[in-house]
Tab-separated table of C-alpha atoms in Angstrom:
chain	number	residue	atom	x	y	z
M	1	UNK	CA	0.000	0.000	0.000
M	2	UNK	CA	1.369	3.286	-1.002
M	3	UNK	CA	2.063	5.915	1.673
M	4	UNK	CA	-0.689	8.511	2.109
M	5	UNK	CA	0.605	12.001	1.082
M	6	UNK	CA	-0.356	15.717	2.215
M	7	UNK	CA	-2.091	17.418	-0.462
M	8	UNK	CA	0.152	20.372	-1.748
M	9	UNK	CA	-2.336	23.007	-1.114
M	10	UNK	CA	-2.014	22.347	2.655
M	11	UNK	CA	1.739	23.347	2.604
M	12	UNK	CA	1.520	26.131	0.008
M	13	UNK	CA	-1.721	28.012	1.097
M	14	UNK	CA	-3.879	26.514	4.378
M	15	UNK	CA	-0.834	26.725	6.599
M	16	UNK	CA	0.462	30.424	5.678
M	17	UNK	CA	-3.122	31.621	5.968
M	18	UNK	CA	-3.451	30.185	9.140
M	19	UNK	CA	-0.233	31.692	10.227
M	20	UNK	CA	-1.107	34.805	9.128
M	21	UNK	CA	-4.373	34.711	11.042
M	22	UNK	CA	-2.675	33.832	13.845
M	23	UNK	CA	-0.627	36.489	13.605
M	24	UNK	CA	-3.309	39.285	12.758
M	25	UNK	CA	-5.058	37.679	15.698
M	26	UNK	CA	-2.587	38.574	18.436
M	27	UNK	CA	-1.884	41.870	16.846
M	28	UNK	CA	-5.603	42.681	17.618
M	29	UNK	CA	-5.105	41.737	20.926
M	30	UNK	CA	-2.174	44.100	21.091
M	31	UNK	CA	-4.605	47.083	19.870
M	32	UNK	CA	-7.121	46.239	21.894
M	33	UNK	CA	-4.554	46.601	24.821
M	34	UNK	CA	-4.146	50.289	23.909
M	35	UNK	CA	-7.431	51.029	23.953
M	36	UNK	CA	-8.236	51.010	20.591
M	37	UNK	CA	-10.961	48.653	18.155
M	38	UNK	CA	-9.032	46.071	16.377
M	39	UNK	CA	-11.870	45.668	13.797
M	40	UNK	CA	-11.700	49.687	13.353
M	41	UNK	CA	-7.793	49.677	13.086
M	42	UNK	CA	-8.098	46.498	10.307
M	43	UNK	CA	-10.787	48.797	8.183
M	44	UNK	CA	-8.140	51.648	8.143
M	45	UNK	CA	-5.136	49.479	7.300
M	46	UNK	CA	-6.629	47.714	4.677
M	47	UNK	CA	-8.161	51.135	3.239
M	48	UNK	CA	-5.296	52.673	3.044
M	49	UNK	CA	-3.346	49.802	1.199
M	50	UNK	CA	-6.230	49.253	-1.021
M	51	UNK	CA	-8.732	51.137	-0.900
M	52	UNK	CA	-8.052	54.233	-3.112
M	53	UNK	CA	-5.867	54.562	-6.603
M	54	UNK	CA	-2.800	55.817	-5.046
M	55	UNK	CA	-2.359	53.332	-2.021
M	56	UNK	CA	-2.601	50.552	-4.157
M	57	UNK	CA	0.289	52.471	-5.808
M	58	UNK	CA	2.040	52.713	-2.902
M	59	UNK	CA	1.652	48.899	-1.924
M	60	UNK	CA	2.858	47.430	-5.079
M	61	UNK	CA	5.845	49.941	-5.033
M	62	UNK	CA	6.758	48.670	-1.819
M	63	UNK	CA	6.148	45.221	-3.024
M	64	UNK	CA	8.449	45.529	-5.394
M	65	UNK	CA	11.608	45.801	-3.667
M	66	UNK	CA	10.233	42.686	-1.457
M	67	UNK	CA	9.881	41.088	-4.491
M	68	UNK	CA	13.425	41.761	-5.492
M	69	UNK	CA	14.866	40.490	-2.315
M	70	UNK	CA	12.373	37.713	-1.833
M	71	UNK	CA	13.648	36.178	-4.668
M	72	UNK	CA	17.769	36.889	-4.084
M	73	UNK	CA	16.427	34.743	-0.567
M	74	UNK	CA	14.827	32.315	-2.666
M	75	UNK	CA	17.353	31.083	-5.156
M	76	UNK	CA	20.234	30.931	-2.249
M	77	UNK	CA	18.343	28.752	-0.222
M	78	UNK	CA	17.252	26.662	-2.863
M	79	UNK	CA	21.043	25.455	-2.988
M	80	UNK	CA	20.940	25.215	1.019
M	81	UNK	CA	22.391	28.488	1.382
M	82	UNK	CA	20.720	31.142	3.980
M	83	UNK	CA	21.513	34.626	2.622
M	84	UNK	CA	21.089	37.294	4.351
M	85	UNK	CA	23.506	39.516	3.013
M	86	UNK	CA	20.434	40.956	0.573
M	87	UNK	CA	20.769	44.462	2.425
M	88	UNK	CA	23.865	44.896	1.733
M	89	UNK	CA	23.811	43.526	-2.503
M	90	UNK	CA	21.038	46.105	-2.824
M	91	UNK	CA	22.643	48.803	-1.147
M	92	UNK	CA	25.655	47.702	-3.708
M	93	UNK	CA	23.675	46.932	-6.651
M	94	UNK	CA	22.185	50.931	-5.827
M	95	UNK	CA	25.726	52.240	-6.435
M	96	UNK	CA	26.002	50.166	-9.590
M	97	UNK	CA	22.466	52.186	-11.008
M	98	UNK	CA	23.865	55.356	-9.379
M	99	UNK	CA	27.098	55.435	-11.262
M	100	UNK	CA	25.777	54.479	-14.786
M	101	UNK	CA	23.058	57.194	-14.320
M	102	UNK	CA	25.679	59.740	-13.243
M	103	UNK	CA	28.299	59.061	-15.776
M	104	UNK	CA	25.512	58.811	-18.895
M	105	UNK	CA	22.606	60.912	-18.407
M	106	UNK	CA	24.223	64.214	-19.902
M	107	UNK	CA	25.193	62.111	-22.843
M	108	UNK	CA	22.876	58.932	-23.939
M	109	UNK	CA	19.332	58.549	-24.035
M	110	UNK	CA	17.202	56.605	-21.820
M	111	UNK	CA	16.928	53.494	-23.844
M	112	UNK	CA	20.892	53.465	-23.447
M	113	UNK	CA	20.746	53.824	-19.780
M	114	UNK	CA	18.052	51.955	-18.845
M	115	UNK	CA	19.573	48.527	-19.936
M	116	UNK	CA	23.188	49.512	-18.720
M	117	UNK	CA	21.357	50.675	-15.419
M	118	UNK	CA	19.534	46.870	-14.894
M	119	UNK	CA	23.459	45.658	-16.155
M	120	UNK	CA	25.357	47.695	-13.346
M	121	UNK	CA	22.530	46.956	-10.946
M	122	UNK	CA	23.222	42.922	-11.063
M	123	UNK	CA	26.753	43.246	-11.448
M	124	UNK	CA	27.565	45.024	-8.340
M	125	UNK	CA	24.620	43.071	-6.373
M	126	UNK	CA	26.342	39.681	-7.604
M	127	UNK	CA	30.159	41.145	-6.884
M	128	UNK	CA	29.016	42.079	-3.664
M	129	UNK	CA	27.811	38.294	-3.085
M	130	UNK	CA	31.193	36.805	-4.767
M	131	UNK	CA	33.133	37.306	-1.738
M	132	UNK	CA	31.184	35.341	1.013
M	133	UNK	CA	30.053	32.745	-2.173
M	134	UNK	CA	33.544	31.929	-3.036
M	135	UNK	CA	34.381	32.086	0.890
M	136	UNK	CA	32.018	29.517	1.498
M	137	UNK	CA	32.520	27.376	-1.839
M	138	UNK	CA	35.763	26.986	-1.119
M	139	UNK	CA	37.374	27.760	2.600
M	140	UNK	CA	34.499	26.441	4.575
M	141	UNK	CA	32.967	30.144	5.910
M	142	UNK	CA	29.758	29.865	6.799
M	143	UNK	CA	27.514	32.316	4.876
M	144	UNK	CA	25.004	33.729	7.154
M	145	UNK	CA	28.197	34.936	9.302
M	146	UNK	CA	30.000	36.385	5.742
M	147	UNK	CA	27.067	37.613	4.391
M	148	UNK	CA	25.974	39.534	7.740
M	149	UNK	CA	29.335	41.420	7.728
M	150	UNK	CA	29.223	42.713	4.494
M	151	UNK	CA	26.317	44.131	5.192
M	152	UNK	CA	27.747	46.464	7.616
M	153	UNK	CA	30.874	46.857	5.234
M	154	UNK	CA	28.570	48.295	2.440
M	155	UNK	CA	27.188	50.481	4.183
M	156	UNK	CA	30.549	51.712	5.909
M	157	UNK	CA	31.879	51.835	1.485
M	158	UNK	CA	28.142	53.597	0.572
M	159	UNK	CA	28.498	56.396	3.042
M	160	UNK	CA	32.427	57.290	2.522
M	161	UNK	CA	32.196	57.309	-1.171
M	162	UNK	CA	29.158	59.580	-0.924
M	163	UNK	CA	30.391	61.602	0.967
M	164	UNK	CA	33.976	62.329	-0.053
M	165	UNK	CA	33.297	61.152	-3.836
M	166	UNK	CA	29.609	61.177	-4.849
M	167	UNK	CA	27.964	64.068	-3.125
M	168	UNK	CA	26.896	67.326	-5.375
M	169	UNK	CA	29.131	70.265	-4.329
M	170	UNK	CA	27.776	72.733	-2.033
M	171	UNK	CA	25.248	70.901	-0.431
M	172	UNK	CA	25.850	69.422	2.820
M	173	UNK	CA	23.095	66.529	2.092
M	174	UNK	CA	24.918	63.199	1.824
M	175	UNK	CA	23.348	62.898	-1.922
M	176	UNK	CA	24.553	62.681	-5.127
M	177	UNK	CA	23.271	65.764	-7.839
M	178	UNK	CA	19.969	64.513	-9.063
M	179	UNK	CA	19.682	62.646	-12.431
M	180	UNK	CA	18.784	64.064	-16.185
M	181	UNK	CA	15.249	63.297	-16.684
M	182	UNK	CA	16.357	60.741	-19.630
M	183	UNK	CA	17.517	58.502	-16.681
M	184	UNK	CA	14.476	58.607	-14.695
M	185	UNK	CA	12.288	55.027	-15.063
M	186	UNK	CA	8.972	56.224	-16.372
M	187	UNK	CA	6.256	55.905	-13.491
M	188	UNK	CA	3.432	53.602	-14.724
M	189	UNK	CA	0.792	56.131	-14.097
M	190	UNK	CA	2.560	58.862	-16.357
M	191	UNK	CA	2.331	55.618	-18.980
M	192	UNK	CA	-1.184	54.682	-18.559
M	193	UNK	CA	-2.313	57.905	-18.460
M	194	UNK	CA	-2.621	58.430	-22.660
M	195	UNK	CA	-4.352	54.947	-22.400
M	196	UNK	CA	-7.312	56.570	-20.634
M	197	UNK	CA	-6.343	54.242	-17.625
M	198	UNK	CA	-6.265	56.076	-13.911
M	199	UNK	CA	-4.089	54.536	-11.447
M	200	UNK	CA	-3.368	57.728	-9.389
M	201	UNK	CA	0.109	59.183	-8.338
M	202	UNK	CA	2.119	57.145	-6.761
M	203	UNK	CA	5.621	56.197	-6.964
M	204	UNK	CA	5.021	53.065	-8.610
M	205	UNK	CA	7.006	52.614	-12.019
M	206	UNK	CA	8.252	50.500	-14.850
M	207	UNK	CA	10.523	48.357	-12.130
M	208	UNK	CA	7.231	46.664	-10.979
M	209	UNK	CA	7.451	44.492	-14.193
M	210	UNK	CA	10.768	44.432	-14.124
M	211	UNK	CA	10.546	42.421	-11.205
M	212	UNK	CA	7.141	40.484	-12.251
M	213	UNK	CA	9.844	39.437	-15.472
M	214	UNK	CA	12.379	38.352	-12.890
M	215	UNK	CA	9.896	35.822	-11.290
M	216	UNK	CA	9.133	34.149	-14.888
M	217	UNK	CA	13.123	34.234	-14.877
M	218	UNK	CA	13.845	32.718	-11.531
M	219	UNK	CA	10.958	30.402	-12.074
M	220	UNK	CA	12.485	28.930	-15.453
M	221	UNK	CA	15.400	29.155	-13.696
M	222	UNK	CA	14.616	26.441	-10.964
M	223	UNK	CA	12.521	24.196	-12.476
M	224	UNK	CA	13.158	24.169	-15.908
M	225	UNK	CA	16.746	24.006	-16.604
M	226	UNK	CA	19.904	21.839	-16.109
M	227	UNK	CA	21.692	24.317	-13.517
M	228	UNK	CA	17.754	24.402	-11.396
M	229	UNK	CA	18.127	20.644	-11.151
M	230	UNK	CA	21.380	20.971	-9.772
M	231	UNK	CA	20.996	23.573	-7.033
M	232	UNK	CA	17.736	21.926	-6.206
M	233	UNK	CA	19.362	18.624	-5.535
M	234	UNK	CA	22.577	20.487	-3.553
M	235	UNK	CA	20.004	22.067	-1.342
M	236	UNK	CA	18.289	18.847	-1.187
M	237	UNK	CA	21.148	16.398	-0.184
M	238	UNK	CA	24.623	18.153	-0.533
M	239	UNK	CA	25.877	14.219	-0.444
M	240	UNK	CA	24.342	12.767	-2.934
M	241	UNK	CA	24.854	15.603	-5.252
M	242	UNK	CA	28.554	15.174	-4.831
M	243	UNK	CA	27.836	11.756	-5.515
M	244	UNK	CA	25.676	12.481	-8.983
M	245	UNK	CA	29.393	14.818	-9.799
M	246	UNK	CA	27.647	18.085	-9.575
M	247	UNK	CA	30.177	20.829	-8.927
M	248	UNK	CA	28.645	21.556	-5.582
M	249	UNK	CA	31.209	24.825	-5.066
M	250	UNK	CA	30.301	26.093	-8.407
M	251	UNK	CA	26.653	25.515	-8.302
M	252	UNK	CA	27.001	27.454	-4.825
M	253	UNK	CA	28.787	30.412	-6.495
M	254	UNK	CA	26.975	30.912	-9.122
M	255	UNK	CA	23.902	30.652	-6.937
M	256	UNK	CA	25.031	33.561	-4.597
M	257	UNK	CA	25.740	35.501	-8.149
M	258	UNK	CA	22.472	35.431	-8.965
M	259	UNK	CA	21.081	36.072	-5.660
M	260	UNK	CA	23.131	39.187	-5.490
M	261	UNK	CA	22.172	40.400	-8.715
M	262	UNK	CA	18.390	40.267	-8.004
M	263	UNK	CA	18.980	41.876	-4.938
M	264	UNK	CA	20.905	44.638	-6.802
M	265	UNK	CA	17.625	45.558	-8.791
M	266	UNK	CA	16.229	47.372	-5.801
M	267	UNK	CA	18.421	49.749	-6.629
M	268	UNK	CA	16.807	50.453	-9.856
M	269	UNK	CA	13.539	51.210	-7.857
M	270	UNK	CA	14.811	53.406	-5.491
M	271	UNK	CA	17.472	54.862	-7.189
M	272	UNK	CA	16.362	55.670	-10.760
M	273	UNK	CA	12.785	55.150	-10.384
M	274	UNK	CA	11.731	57.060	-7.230
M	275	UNK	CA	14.719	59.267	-5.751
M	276	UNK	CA	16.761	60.057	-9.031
M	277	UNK	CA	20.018	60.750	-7.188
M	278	UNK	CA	22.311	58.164	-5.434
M	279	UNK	CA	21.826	58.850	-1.164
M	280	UNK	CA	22.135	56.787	2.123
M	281	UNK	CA	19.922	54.229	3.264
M	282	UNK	CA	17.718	53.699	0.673
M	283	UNK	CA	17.267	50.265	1.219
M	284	UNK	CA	15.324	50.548	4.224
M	285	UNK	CA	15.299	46.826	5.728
M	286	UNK	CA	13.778	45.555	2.506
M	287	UNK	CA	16.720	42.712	2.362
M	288	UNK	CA	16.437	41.373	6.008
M	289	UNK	CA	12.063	41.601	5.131
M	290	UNK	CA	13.420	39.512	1.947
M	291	UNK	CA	13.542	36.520	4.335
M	292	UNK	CA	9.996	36.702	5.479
M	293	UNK	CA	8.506	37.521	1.957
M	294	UNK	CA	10.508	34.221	0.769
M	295	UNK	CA	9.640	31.911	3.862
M	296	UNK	CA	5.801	32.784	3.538
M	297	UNK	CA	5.943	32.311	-0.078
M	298	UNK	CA	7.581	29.031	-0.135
M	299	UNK	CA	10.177	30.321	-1.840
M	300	UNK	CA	7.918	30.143	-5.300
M	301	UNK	CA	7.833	33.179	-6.929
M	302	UNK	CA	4.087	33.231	-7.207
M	303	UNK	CA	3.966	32.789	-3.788
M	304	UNK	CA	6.560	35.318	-2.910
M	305	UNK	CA	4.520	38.001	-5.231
M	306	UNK	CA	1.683	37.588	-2.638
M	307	UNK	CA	3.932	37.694	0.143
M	308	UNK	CA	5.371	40.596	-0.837
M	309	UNK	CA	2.028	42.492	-1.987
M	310	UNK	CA	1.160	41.143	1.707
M	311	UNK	CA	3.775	42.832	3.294
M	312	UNK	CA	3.279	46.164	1.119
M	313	UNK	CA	0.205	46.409	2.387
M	314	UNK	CA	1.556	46.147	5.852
M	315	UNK	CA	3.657	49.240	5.058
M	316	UNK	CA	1.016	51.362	3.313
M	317	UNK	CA	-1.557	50.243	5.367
M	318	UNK	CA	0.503	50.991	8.439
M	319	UNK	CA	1.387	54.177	7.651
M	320	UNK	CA	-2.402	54.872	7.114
M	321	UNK	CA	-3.490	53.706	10.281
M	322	UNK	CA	-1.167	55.601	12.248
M	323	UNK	CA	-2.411	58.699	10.787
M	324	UNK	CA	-6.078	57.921	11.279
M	325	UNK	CA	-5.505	56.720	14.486
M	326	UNK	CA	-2.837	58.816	16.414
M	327	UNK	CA	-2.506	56.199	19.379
M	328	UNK	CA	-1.547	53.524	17.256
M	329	UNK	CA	2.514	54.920	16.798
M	330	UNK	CA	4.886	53.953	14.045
M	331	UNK	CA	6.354	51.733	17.155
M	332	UNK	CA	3.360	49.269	16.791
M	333	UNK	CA	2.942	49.384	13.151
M	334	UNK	CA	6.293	47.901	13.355
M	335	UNK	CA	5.693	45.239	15.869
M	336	UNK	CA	2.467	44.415	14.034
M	337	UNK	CA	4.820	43.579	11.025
M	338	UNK	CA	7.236	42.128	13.332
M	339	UNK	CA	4.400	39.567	14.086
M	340	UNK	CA	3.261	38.604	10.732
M	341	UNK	CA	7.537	37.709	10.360
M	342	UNK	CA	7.629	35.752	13.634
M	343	UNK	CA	4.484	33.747	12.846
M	344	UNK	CA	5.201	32.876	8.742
M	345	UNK	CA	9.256	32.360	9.953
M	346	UNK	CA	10.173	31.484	13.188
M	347	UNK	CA	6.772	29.461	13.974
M	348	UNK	CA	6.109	28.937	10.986
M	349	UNK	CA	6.044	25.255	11.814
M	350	UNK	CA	3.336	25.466	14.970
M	351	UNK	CA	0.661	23.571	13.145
M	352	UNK	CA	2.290	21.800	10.040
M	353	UNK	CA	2.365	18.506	12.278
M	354	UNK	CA	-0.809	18.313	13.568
M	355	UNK	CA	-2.300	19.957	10.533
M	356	UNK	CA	-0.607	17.431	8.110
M	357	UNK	CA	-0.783	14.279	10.563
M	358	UNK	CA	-5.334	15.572	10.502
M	359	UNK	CA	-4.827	14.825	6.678
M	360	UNK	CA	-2.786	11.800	6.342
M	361	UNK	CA	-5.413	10.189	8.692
M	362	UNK	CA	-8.263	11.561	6.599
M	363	UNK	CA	-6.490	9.912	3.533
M	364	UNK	CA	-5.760	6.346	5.380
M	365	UNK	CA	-9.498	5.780	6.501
């Protein structure tokens, strides 16, 4: 007799929504210790992330760089590696837009710079991965420690070339001079506009399907190729694919590479889409939210698009709901999110036994 499975839509969508709910649960409980309606406080937060043109703007715009760094998680781990170095390959992979726009926009147009842009983007994400890759490929260092360092590294590199390289002359903002317009990303509702199609201002722009492209990519990637066999099996059983003479120390390098570069291409959201000049800290925690976004999403990129529109709407929402509602501070905005990561990461395992053991008995009887 065979062995009774788990049906896949248990793993990929009935135990994340339950997490979830768990999660929302507990931060209504937190609201309600303030004082405040939880069912009130849920209205506002999901009005303001979807309620009207311009926050739905504002939550896919957000969910873009998730997306982004969602999948750099994604494709590292599917090879067994944990990186969480994606703060620091954006931050990187930033630089790499910021320089192409500066050195080009007085001279090229934009259909010049916006391919070089994407170019320096995943070049300087994926050199800024080499390092702990080739560290761990092939002198044993283990990545998460590697990876963590060179976050604070890049940021140490971002701020001293900016400010004794990179910043525009008499200003004493830490910021580069701001682009030529021919190096600014079109914003989608500038393009839909002349289509007769309102999606309200927002800073939402062309990088959106830039990254929905990157998904298809990663998702051929994976599951349709050669190389997607091999990291698959490395992260699987690092053993056996010795074993079946896969290059495990390649297959690792090349899979940091490519994390790094899809990291990078927050850069080209933030940096030529929204700010049009090269500053500090644009990155904003999107790498280290990278984790949760993959983890909830099961490391699919469907699944981390709705993780990351999930988390967007955290962010929009948020900052809606702590306007409306002046008790409800930034502070717990944040610790709301904080729960939705604890619940679909850390616990993210609470019910998967007794939830999967309910349907292995339903499928034996």
């Amino acid at each position: 007799m065979s062995q009774a499975k788990v049906p896949t839509w248990v793993n990929i969508a009935l135990i994340p929504a339950l997490n979830i709910m768990l999660a929302f649960l507990v931060s209504g409980l937190v609201i309600l210790a303030i004082g405040e309606n939880p069912i009130e406080a849920a209205g506002y937060l999901i009005y303001g992330a979807f309620g009207y043109d311009e926050g739905i703007g504002y939550t896919l715009y957000y969910a873009t760089n998730l997306i982004f760094t969602g999948l750099a998680v994604s494709v590292a781990f599917k090879g067994g590696l944990f990186n969480i170095g994606g703060e620091g390959q954006a931050y990187i992979g930033g630089l790499g837009v910021g320089l192409v726009c500066l050195s080009l926009d007085h001279s090229m147009p934009f259909y010049v710079i916006a391919p070089l842009a994407i170019v320096g983007a995943a070049i300087f994400g994926a050199a800024w991965a080499y390092i702990p890759a080739y560290l761990q490929a092939r002198r044993g260092s283990h990545i998460v420690i590697t990876t963590i360092m060179f976050n604070f590294i890049a940021s140490s590199l971002m701020v001293y070339l900016i400010v004794n390289w990179l910043k525009e002359d008499g200003r004493m903002a830490p910021n580069s001079r701001t682009f030529e317009e021919n190096a600014w990303l079109p914003y989608l509702h500038e393009l839909l506009s002349p289509l007769g199609i309102d999606i309200g201002d927002s800073p939402l722009n062309l990088t959106f399907i830039w990254a929905l492209l990157c998904c298809v990519f990663v998702w051929g990637l994976i599951w349709h190729t050669r190389w997607g066999y091999q990291l698959r099996t490395l992260g699987t059983n690092p053993t056996a694919a010795r074993y079946a003479g896969i290059d495990t120390a390649k297959v690792t390098i090349w899979a940091m590479l490519i994390s790094g570069g899809l990291a990078g291409f927050v850069g080209l959201n933030e940096i030529m889409g929204v700010n049009h000049n090269l500053l500090l800290n644009f990155t904003a925690g999107y790498g280290f939210a990278g984790i949760a976004v993959a983890l909830m999403g099961r490391n699919h990129p469907i699944g981390i698009i709705l993780a990351a529109i999930l988390f967007g709407a955290l962010y929009q929402g948020g900052a809606e709901l702590a306007f409306e509602i002046p008790t409800i501070t930034p502070e717990i905005v944040i610790a709301i999110q904080g729960l939705v990561i604890l619940f679909s990461g850390a616990l993210e395992h609470m019910f998967k036994d007794r939830i999967e053991g309910f349907f292995i008995r339903r499928a034996v009887a």
